[in-house]
Each structure stands twice: as C-alpha cells, then as structure tokens.
Amino acid sequence: MSRHATVPRELSFEPFSGSRAIAAGLITRRMLNGPHWRRILPDVYVHEGSYDPDDHRMWCVAAAARLPPGAAIHELSAAFLWGVDLLPLRGPRHAVVPVHVALPKTARPDPHPRIRYAYRTLTPDDITSLSGLPLTTEVRTAFDLGRSLPRADALGALDAFLHRRLVTRNNLAVYIDTRPGLRGLQQVRDLLALTEPLSESPMESRLRLLLHDAGLPKPTLQYEVRSASLSGKGRFIARVDLAYPQWRIAIEYEGDHHRERAAFRKDVYRFNALREAGWLALRFTADDVLRRKEQVAQKVRYAIAERAT
C-alpha cells in the first residue's frame, strides 16, 4: 500500500481516534486492521511510519484523543509541551514515561500504563490549547509542579518556567493567592522567593538550593568575569554559573557535556584564565550535588573563609 496514495494527510503523522476517523470517512475499519497502522491505546492509532515508543509528544497526542470534557494534560507532560523538558530519561533501557493527565472528578477512565491519571479541580481558565492539545496553562503548570514535585525538583521547574519567560514571579504569586487550601501551597510559596530566572539548568537550581539550605550567602548567577581596567569595562574572561564576586570565587556545575573533547579543552582554557585573574574556581558534578551535599557546602564555606580573611 502506498502511504502517499492511500493515507489521508491528517492521519499520516500523529495518533488519532479510530472511531472518529471512520465516522468522518477518512479510513475504514479494514484499513485500520491492516499492517500499516499501530493501535497504541484503545481506539487510538498511528501510522507505522510515525510510531516512536520514546516520543513523549506522540503519547500526549494519543492520550488527548481519549480525554473527556474538562480533562487536560498537566504537570510534567504539560511542561514538556510548553518546552520545559523535566521528564526522566527515555529510551529502551529506561522505564516508560507516562503522560500526566488531570481529570474531573466525574471521569472514570480505564487504567493504562502509558497514562497517569490524577483527579484535579481545574477551572476553565486553567486549561488552554496548544497545537490542538488540551493542557494546563503555563501558570497552572508551574504552580502544580512547584507544589507537587520534591523540593529541589520543584525549584528547578519554577526556575525553568521563569527562564523561558512562560511565567513571571508576579503572575505566579497572584495565582498562588487565588488557590488557598490546596496541597503543597506553602512549598510553592516558599520556593517562589528563591527562584532565579537566570538559572540555566535544573542542576544549577539544585546547587543554588544546596548553598541556601547550608546557610551560605546568596551567589550571583551567570556572572561575567572581566580583567581589571581603568575604564571599568575590562577584557571578558569567562561567564560562570554562580559567583561570589567580592571574594573572587566561581562555582560551576559540570554536566556530562563537559567530558567531550572540545568542551574539555575550552574548560581548561577558561579555568586557567580565571586562575590568572585571581579567581578560585570550584567545580562540582551531579554526584557531588546529589550525594555529597555536606562536602559541597563545606568546600564553599572554607573557600569563603579563606578569601574573606
């Protein structure tokens, strides 16, 4: 069967409701039962050429094809659709990442391993449409993540929404005040005071929260280190993740991409340049931030004490 000759364009690339497509005269039941279509959810099909088991957006489209009125994609899946990918690792060797769906309390869906249902009270203003998919608004999505995720993950999510200018501190604060009594309200309110739109990754947010919880001074984010100059605008040396300019301390999170040869060479140059400019650069990995929090805080504390004397 020639795909271009026999497959309607509207059914070629994304999942769709089989019964609706048949009712619209776009396809027949016999065609759907053929080898060129894959049934991925009850009454939801996708063309074999568009099927990717690790494509979260494909599963969001599939889930949306079965949503009852008043339901919406929410939390991590809504964030993904808004361009904030906070999902766990995906792929053949990783666990299935389900689509997160918010349902009205009257809905009674059939359980499915690819969909994680939760009952939520959403107002009409909490739901919008993005490329035809019903999902929670930017502010509602940020609010839900800020109150439902573990604290460090929640701060990373809020920072990401602010960084991408999907929300502002002000409109999120206003929204929080309109939802009294909801679970997790105190967490999202407390974290909002710690958010930083300049934070560029969830691990940077975790590192900053680690320093805050240890009682260390608040660092400056994305600080540009420059050479001394009489004009006040010296030569650019480096931009560092976190900095204490008063003590010339730079704090960097080293992700896996720093292990690549080109990135490694660039890092060597940067850190030599920082040292020549009189800066101390502290570099931490994911293992440090996740599993050696006390040691990280202690190293920063010692560096401050040494440089402040």
GROMACS .gro file of C-alpha atoms in nm:
model
  309
    1MET     CA    1   0.000   0.000   0.000
    2SER     CA    2   0.142   0.339  -0.097
    3ARG     CA    3   0.128   0.570   0.201
    4HIS     CA    4   0.103   0.888  -0.006
    5ALA     CA    5  -0.166   0.743  -0.231
    6THR     CA    6  -0.398   0.594   0.030
    7VAL     CA    7  -0.334   0.764   0.364
    8PRO     CA    8  -0.512   1.096   0.433
    9ARG     CA    9  -0.265   1.364   0.531
   10GLU     CA   10  -0.445   1.432   0.860
   11LEU     CA   11  -0.384   1.070   0.966
   12SER     CA   12  -0.025   1.038   0.844
   13PHE     CA   13   0.182   1.188   1.122
   14GLU     CA   14   0.006   1.183   1.459
   15PRO     CA   15  -0.218   0.948   1.661
   16PHE     CA   16  -0.593   0.974   1.608
   17SER     CA   17  -0.919   0.827   1.727
   18GLY     CA   18  -1.006   0.535   1.503
   19SER     CA   19  -1.382   0.561   1.555
   20ARG     CA   20  -1.384   0.934   1.474
   21ALA     CA   21  -1.171   0.885   1.164
   22ILE     CA   22  -1.408   0.612   1.043
   23ALA     CA   23  -1.713   0.830   1.113
   24ALA     CA   24  -1.553   1.112   0.915
   25GLY     CA   25  -1.496   0.880   0.621
   26LEU     CA   26  -1.117   0.917   0.639
   27ILE     CA   27  -1.044   0.547   0.681
   28THR     CA   28  -1.216   0.210   0.706
   29ARG     CA   29  -1.208  -0.046   0.984
   30ARG     CA   30  -1.047  -0.291   0.743
   31MET     CA   31  -0.762  -0.047   0.674
   32LEU     CA   32  -0.708   0.010   1.046
   33ASN     CA   33  -0.676  -0.364   1.098
   34GLY     CA   34  -0.410  -0.383   0.828
   35PRO     CA   35  -0.032  -0.393   0.875
   36HIS     CA   36   0.029  -0.021   0.821
   37TRP     CA   37  -0.142   0.101   1.139
   38ARG     CA   38  -0.050   0.051   1.500
   39ARG     CA   39  -0.305   0.054   1.783
   40ILE     CA   40  -0.131   0.226   2.075
   41LEU     CA   41  -0.427   0.300   2.305
   42PRO     CA   42  -0.787   0.180   2.299
   43ASP     CA   43  -0.937   0.326   1.979
   44VAL     CA   44  -0.619   0.528   1.916
   45TYR     CA   45  -0.399   0.450   1.617
   46VAL     CA   46  -0.086   0.586   1.450
   47HIS     CA   47   0.069   0.514   1.113
   48GLU     CA   48   0.362   0.272   1.141
   49GLY     CA   49   0.599   0.526   0.988
   50SER     CA   50   0.524   0.778   1.263
   51TYR     CA   51   0.540   0.540   1.558
   52ASP     CA   52   0.820   0.609   1.808
   53PRO     CA   53   0.774   0.449   2.151
   54ASP     CA   54   1.005   0.708   2.313
   55ASP     CA   55   0.837   1.015   2.163
   56HIS     CA   56   0.655   1.172   2.457
   57ARG     CA   57   0.468   1.418   2.237
   58MET     CA   58   0.325   1.130   2.034
   59TRP     CA   59   0.189   0.976   2.354
   60CYS     CA   60   0.047   1.314   2.461
   61VAL     CA   61  -0.142   1.338   2.131
   62ALA     CA   62  -0.263   0.980   2.176
   63ALA     CA   63  -0.384   1.049   2.531
   64ALA     CA   64  -0.556   1.370   2.420
   65ALA     CA   65  -0.758   1.173   2.165
   66ARG     CA   66  -0.933   0.996   2.454
   67LEU     CA   67  -0.977   1.281   2.704
   68PRO     CA   68  -1.326   1.356   2.838
   69PRO     CA   69  -1.450   1.717   2.862
   70GLY     CA   70  -1.277   1.911   3.140
   71ALA     CA   71  -0.963   1.696   3.133
   72ALA     CA   72  -0.618   1.821   3.037
   73ILE     CA   73  -0.258   1.716   3.007
   74HIS     CA   74  -0.081   1.854   3.316
   75GLU     CA   75   0.233   1.862   3.534
   76LEU     CA   76   0.544   1.707   3.372
   77SER     CA   77   0.375   1.635   3.039
   78ALA     CA   78   0.229   1.985   3.014
   79ALA     CA   79   0.573   2.128   3.098
   80PHE     CA   80   0.721   1.916   2.818
   81LEU     CA   81   0.468   2.056   2.571
   82TRP     CA   82   0.550   2.411   2.690
   83GLY     CA   83   0.916   2.341   2.607
   84VAL     CA   84   1.038   2.261   2.959
   85ASP     CA   85   1.164   1.902   2.949
   86LEU     CA   86   1.180   1.774   3.306
   87LEU     CA   87   1.091   1.415   3.217
   88PRO     CA   88   1.306   1.124   3.334
   89LEU     CA   89   1.545   0.968   3.084
   90ARG     CA   90   1.366   0.799   2.798
   91GLY     CA   91   1.473   0.510   2.582
   92PRO     CA   92   1.491   0.131   2.552
   93ARG     CA   93   1.681   0.086   2.879
   94HIS     CA   94   1.469   0.325   3.082
   95ALA     CA   95   1.125   0.294   3.235
   96VAL     CA   96   0.816   0.404   3.046
   97VAL     CA   97   0.736   0.772   3.098
   98PRO     CA   98   0.356   0.803   3.121
   99VAL     CA   99   0.155   1.101   3.007
  100HIS     CA  100   0.029   1.300   3.306
  101VAL     CA  101  -0.342   1.375   3.274
  102ALA     CA  102  -0.571   1.574   3.505
  103LEU     CA  103  -0.932   1.453   3.516
  104PRO     CA  104  -1.255   1.598   3.653
  105LYS     CA  105  -1.386   1.404   3.950
  106THR     CA  106  -1.675   1.261   3.748
  107ALA     CA  107  -1.447   1.086   3.496
  108ARG     CA  108  -1.391   0.709   3.518
  109PRO     CA  109  -1.112   0.621   3.276
  110ASP     CA  110  -0.976   0.276   3.206
  111PRO     CA  111  -0.623   0.247   3.351
  112HIS     CA  112  -0.332   0.226   3.109
  113PRO     CA  113   0.044   0.206   3.177
  114ARG     CA  114   0.111   0.490   2.931
  115ILE     CA  115  -0.119   0.735   3.112
  116ARG     CA  116  -0.102   0.855   3.472
  117TYR     CA  117  -0.437   0.993   3.580
  118ALA     CA  118  -0.500   1.231   3.868
  119TYR     CA  119  -0.820   1.399   3.977
  120ARG     CA  120  -0.786   1.776   3.985
  121THR     CA  121  -1.027   2.067   4.016
  122LEU     CA  122  -0.945   2.282   3.714
  123THR     CA  123  -1.132   2.597   3.623
  124PRO     CA  124  -1.187   2.688   3.256
  125ASP     CA  125  -0.908   2.946   3.296
  126ASP     CA  126  -0.668   2.668   3.398
  127ILE     CA  127  -0.695   2.491   3.061
  128THR     CA  128  -0.576   2.609   2.723
  129SER     CA  129  -0.498   2.455   2.385
  130LEU     CA  130  -0.156   2.421   2.229
  131SER     CA  131  -0.140   2.282   1.875
  132GLY     CA  132  -0.484   2.136   1.938
  133LEU     CA  133  -0.390   1.962   2.263
  134PRO     CA  134  -0.577   2.047   2.586
  135LEU     CA  135  -0.326   2.122   2.861
  136THR     CA  136  -0.294   2.331   3.172
  137THR     CA  137  -0.187   2.691   3.123
  138GLU     CA  138   0.171   2.798   3.181
  139VAL     CA  139   0.096   2.942   3.524
  140ARG     CA  140  -0.117   2.646   3.635
  141THR     CA  141   0.152   2.402   3.516
  142ALA     CA  142   0.425   2.589   3.705
  143PHE     CA  143   0.204   2.610   4.013
  144ASP     CA  144   0.130   2.236   4.011
  145LEU     CA  145   0.496   2.140   3.964
  146GLY     CA  146   0.605   2.380   4.236
  147ARG     CA  147   0.372   2.221   4.489
  148SER     CA  148   0.381   1.854   4.386
  149LEU     CA  149   0.742   1.774   4.299
  150PRO     CA  150   1.013   1.713   4.559
  151ARG     CA  151   1.152   2.047   4.676
  152ALA     CA  152   1.473   2.057   4.468
  153ASP     CA  153   1.295   1.936   4.154
  154ALA     CA  154   1.020   2.191   4.213
  155LEU     CA  155   1.268   2.479   4.229
  156GLY     CA  156   1.427   2.359   3.905
  157ALA     CA  157   1.086   2.355   3.739
  158LEU     CA  158   0.995   2.705   3.859
  159ASP     CA  159   1.334   2.841   3.751
  160ALA     CA  160   1.289   2.684   3.406
  161PHE     CA  161   0.945   2.841   3.358
  162LEU     CA  162   1.082   3.181   3.461
  163HIS     CA  163   1.394   3.139   3.245
  164ARG     CA  164   1.181   3.070   2.937
  165ARG     CA  165   0.952   3.363   3.026
  166LEU     CA  166   0.647   3.138   3.038
  167VAL     CA  167   0.551   3.293   3.372
  168THR     CA  168   0.668   3.577   3.593
  169ARG     CA  169   0.712   3.583   3.968
  170ASN     CA  170   0.428   3.830   3.992
  171ASN     CA  171   0.163   3.637   3.800
  172LEU     CA  172   0.262   3.315   3.977
  173ALA     CA  173   0.236   3.490   4.315
  174VAL     CA  174  -0.108   3.622   4.223
  175TYR     CA  175  -0.218   3.275   4.112
  176ILE     CA  176  -0.095   3.119   4.439
  177ASP     CA  177  -0.307   3.365   4.635
  178THR     CA  178  -0.618   3.258   4.443
  179ARG     CA  179  -0.578   2.888   4.535
  180PRO     CA  180  -0.594   2.877   4.917
  181GLY     CA  181  -0.609   2.540   5.086
  182LEU     CA  182  -0.455   2.331   4.809
  183ARG     CA  183  -0.193   2.071   4.896
  184GLY     CA  184   0.167   2.191   4.873
  185LEU     CA  185   0.077   2.559   4.875
  186GLN     CA  186   0.339   2.651   5.135
  187GLN     CA  187   0.616   2.481   4.939
  188VAL     CA  188   0.548   2.665   4.615
  189ARG     CA  189   0.512   2.995   4.801
  190ASP     CA  190   0.844   2.944   4.982
  191LEU     CA  191   1.024   2.835   4.666
  192LEU     CA  192   0.895   3.131   4.468
  193ALA     CA  193   1.106   3.355   4.690
  194LEU     CA  194   1.415   3.153   4.590
  195THR     CA  195   1.355   3.139   4.214
  196GLU     CA  196   1.609   3.281   3.970
  197PRO     CA  197   1.518   3.341   3.604
  198LEU     CA  198   1.890   3.335   3.514
  199SER     CA  199   1.928   2.973   3.623
  200GLU     CA  200   2.005   2.768   3.311
  201SER     CA  201   1.953   2.409   3.426
  202PRO     CA  202   1.778   2.206   3.698
  203MET     CA  203   2.116   2.103   3.839
  204GLU     CA  204   2.220   2.468   3.874
  205SER     CA  205   1.897   2.522   4.067
  206ARG     CA  206   1.979   2.225   4.291
  207LEU     CA  207   2.327   2.358   4.355
  208ARG     CA  208   2.192   2.701   4.446
  209LEU     CA  209   1.934   2.546   4.680
  210LEU     CA  210   2.209   2.340   4.842
  211LEU     CA  211   2.402   2.659   4.921
  212HIS     CA  212   2.088   2.829   5.053
  213ASP     CA  213   2.000   2.537   5.282
  214ALA     CA  214   2.356   2.536   5.416
  215GLY     CA  215   2.315   2.898   5.522
  216LEU     CA  216   2.573   3.026   5.274
  217PRO     CA  217   2.550   3.371   5.113
  218LYS     CA  218   2.337   3.408   4.801
  219PRO     CA  219   2.558   3.385   4.490
  220THR     CA  220   2.533   3.593   4.174
  221LEU     CA  221   2.415   3.393   3.870
  222GLN     CA  222   2.575   3.393   3.523
  223TYR     CA  223   2.845   3.637   3.633
  224GLU     CA  224   3.084   3.780   3.374
  225VAL     CA  225   3.443   3.783   3.497
  226ARG     CA  226   3.650   4.062   3.339
  227SER     CA  227   4.003   4.183   3.377
  228ALA     CA  228   4.078   4.495   3.577
  229SER     CA  229   4.053   4.814   3.371
  230LEU     CA  230   4.073   5.186   3.441
  231SER     CA  231   3.773   5.236   3.215
  232GLY     CA  232   3.566   4.999   3.429
  233LYS     CA  233   3.497   4.759   3.140
  234GLY     CA  234   3.783   4.512   3.123
  235ARG     CA  235   3.850   4.225   2.887
  236PHE     CA  236   3.598   3.940   2.905
  237ILE     CA  237   3.749   3.631   3.069
  238ALA     CA  238   3.461   3.395   3.141
  239ARG     CA  239   3.097   3.368   3.238
  240VAL     CA  240   3.046   3.145   3.542
  241ASP     CA  241   2.732   2.971   3.670
  242LEU     CA  242   2.747   3.108   4.025
  243ALA     CA  243   2.985   3.361   4.174
  244TYR     CA  244   3.084   3.548   4.485
  245PRO     CA  245   3.250   3.847   4.315
  246GLN     CA  246   3.354   4.006   4.643
  247TRP     CA  247   3.576   3.705   4.713
  248ARG     CA  248   3.654   3.612   4.352
  249ILE     CA  249   3.502   3.267   4.391
  250ALA     CA  250   3.339   3.096   4.091
  251ILE     CA  251   3.116   2.791   4.136
  252GLU     CA  252   3.049   2.573   3.833
  253TYR     CA  253   2.825   2.275   3.773
  254GLU     CA  254   2.996   2.029   3.538
  255GLY     CA  255   2.746   1.830   3.333
  256ASP     CA  256   2.830   1.530   3.117
  257HIS     CA  257   2.876   1.752   2.810
  258HIS     CA  258   3.195   1.886   2.969
  259ARG     CA  259   3.354   1.545   2.909
  260GLU     CA  260   3.351   1.596   2.533
  261ARG     CA  261   3.692   1.681   2.391
  262ALA     CA  262   3.604   2.027   2.259
  263ALA     CA  263   3.426   2.125   2.582
  264PHE     CA  264   3.714   1.986   2.790
  265ARG     CA  265   3.969   2.196   2.604
  266LYS     CA  266   3.756   2.507   2.637
  267ASP     CA  267   3.714   2.444   3.010
  268VAL     CA  268   4.090   2.409   3.062
  269TYR     CA  269   4.141   2.745   2.893
  270ARG     CA  270   3.862   2.909   3.095
  271PHE     CA  271   3.979   2.785   3.433
  272ASN     CA  272   4.341   2.877   3.363
  273ALA     CA  273   4.221   3.225   3.266
  274LEU     CA  274   4.016   3.251   3.585
  275ARG     CA  275   4.313   3.148   3.795
  276GLU     CA  276   4.538   3.403   3.625
  277ALA     CA  277   4.278   3.669   3.706
  278GLY     CA  278   4.293   3.576   4.074
  279TRP     CA  279   3.971   3.373   4.087
  280LEU     CA  280   3.918   3.044   4.267
  281ALA     CA  281   3.700   2.808   4.062
  282LEU     CA  282   3.510   2.532   4.244
  283ARG     CA  283   3.372   2.265   4.011
  284PHE     CA  284   3.101   2.018   4.112
  285THR     CA  285   2.943   1.721   3.935
  286ALA     CA  286   2.596   1.567   3.961
  287ASP     CA  287   2.729   1.313   4.213
  288ASP     CA  288   2.852   1.599   4.429
  289VAL     CA  289   2.523   1.787   4.419
  290LEU     CA  290   2.303   1.481   4.467
  291ARG     CA  291   2.509   1.263   4.703
  292ARG     CA  292   2.774   1.480   4.871
  293LYS     CA  293   2.581   1.788   4.972
  294GLU     CA  294   2.759   1.843   5.303
  295GLN     CA  295   3.101   1.818   5.138
  296VAL     CA  296   2.999   2.068   4.870
  297ALA     CA  297   2.875   2.317   5.128
  298GLN     CA  298   3.190   2.267   5.335
  299LYS     CA  299   3.420   2.335   5.040
  300VAL     CA  300   3.235   2.656   4.959
  301ARG     CA  301   3.236   2.759   5.324
  302TYR     CA  302   3.612   2.700   5.352
  303ALA     CA  303   3.676   2.895   5.033
  304ILE     CA  304   3.478   3.193   5.161
  305ALA     CA  305   3.654   3.183   5.498
  306GLU     CA  306   3.995   3.167   5.330
  307ARG     CA  307   3.927   3.451   5.089
  308ALA     CA  308   3.745   3.675   5.337
  309THR     CA  309   4.048   3.699   5.568
   0.00000   0.00000   0.00000
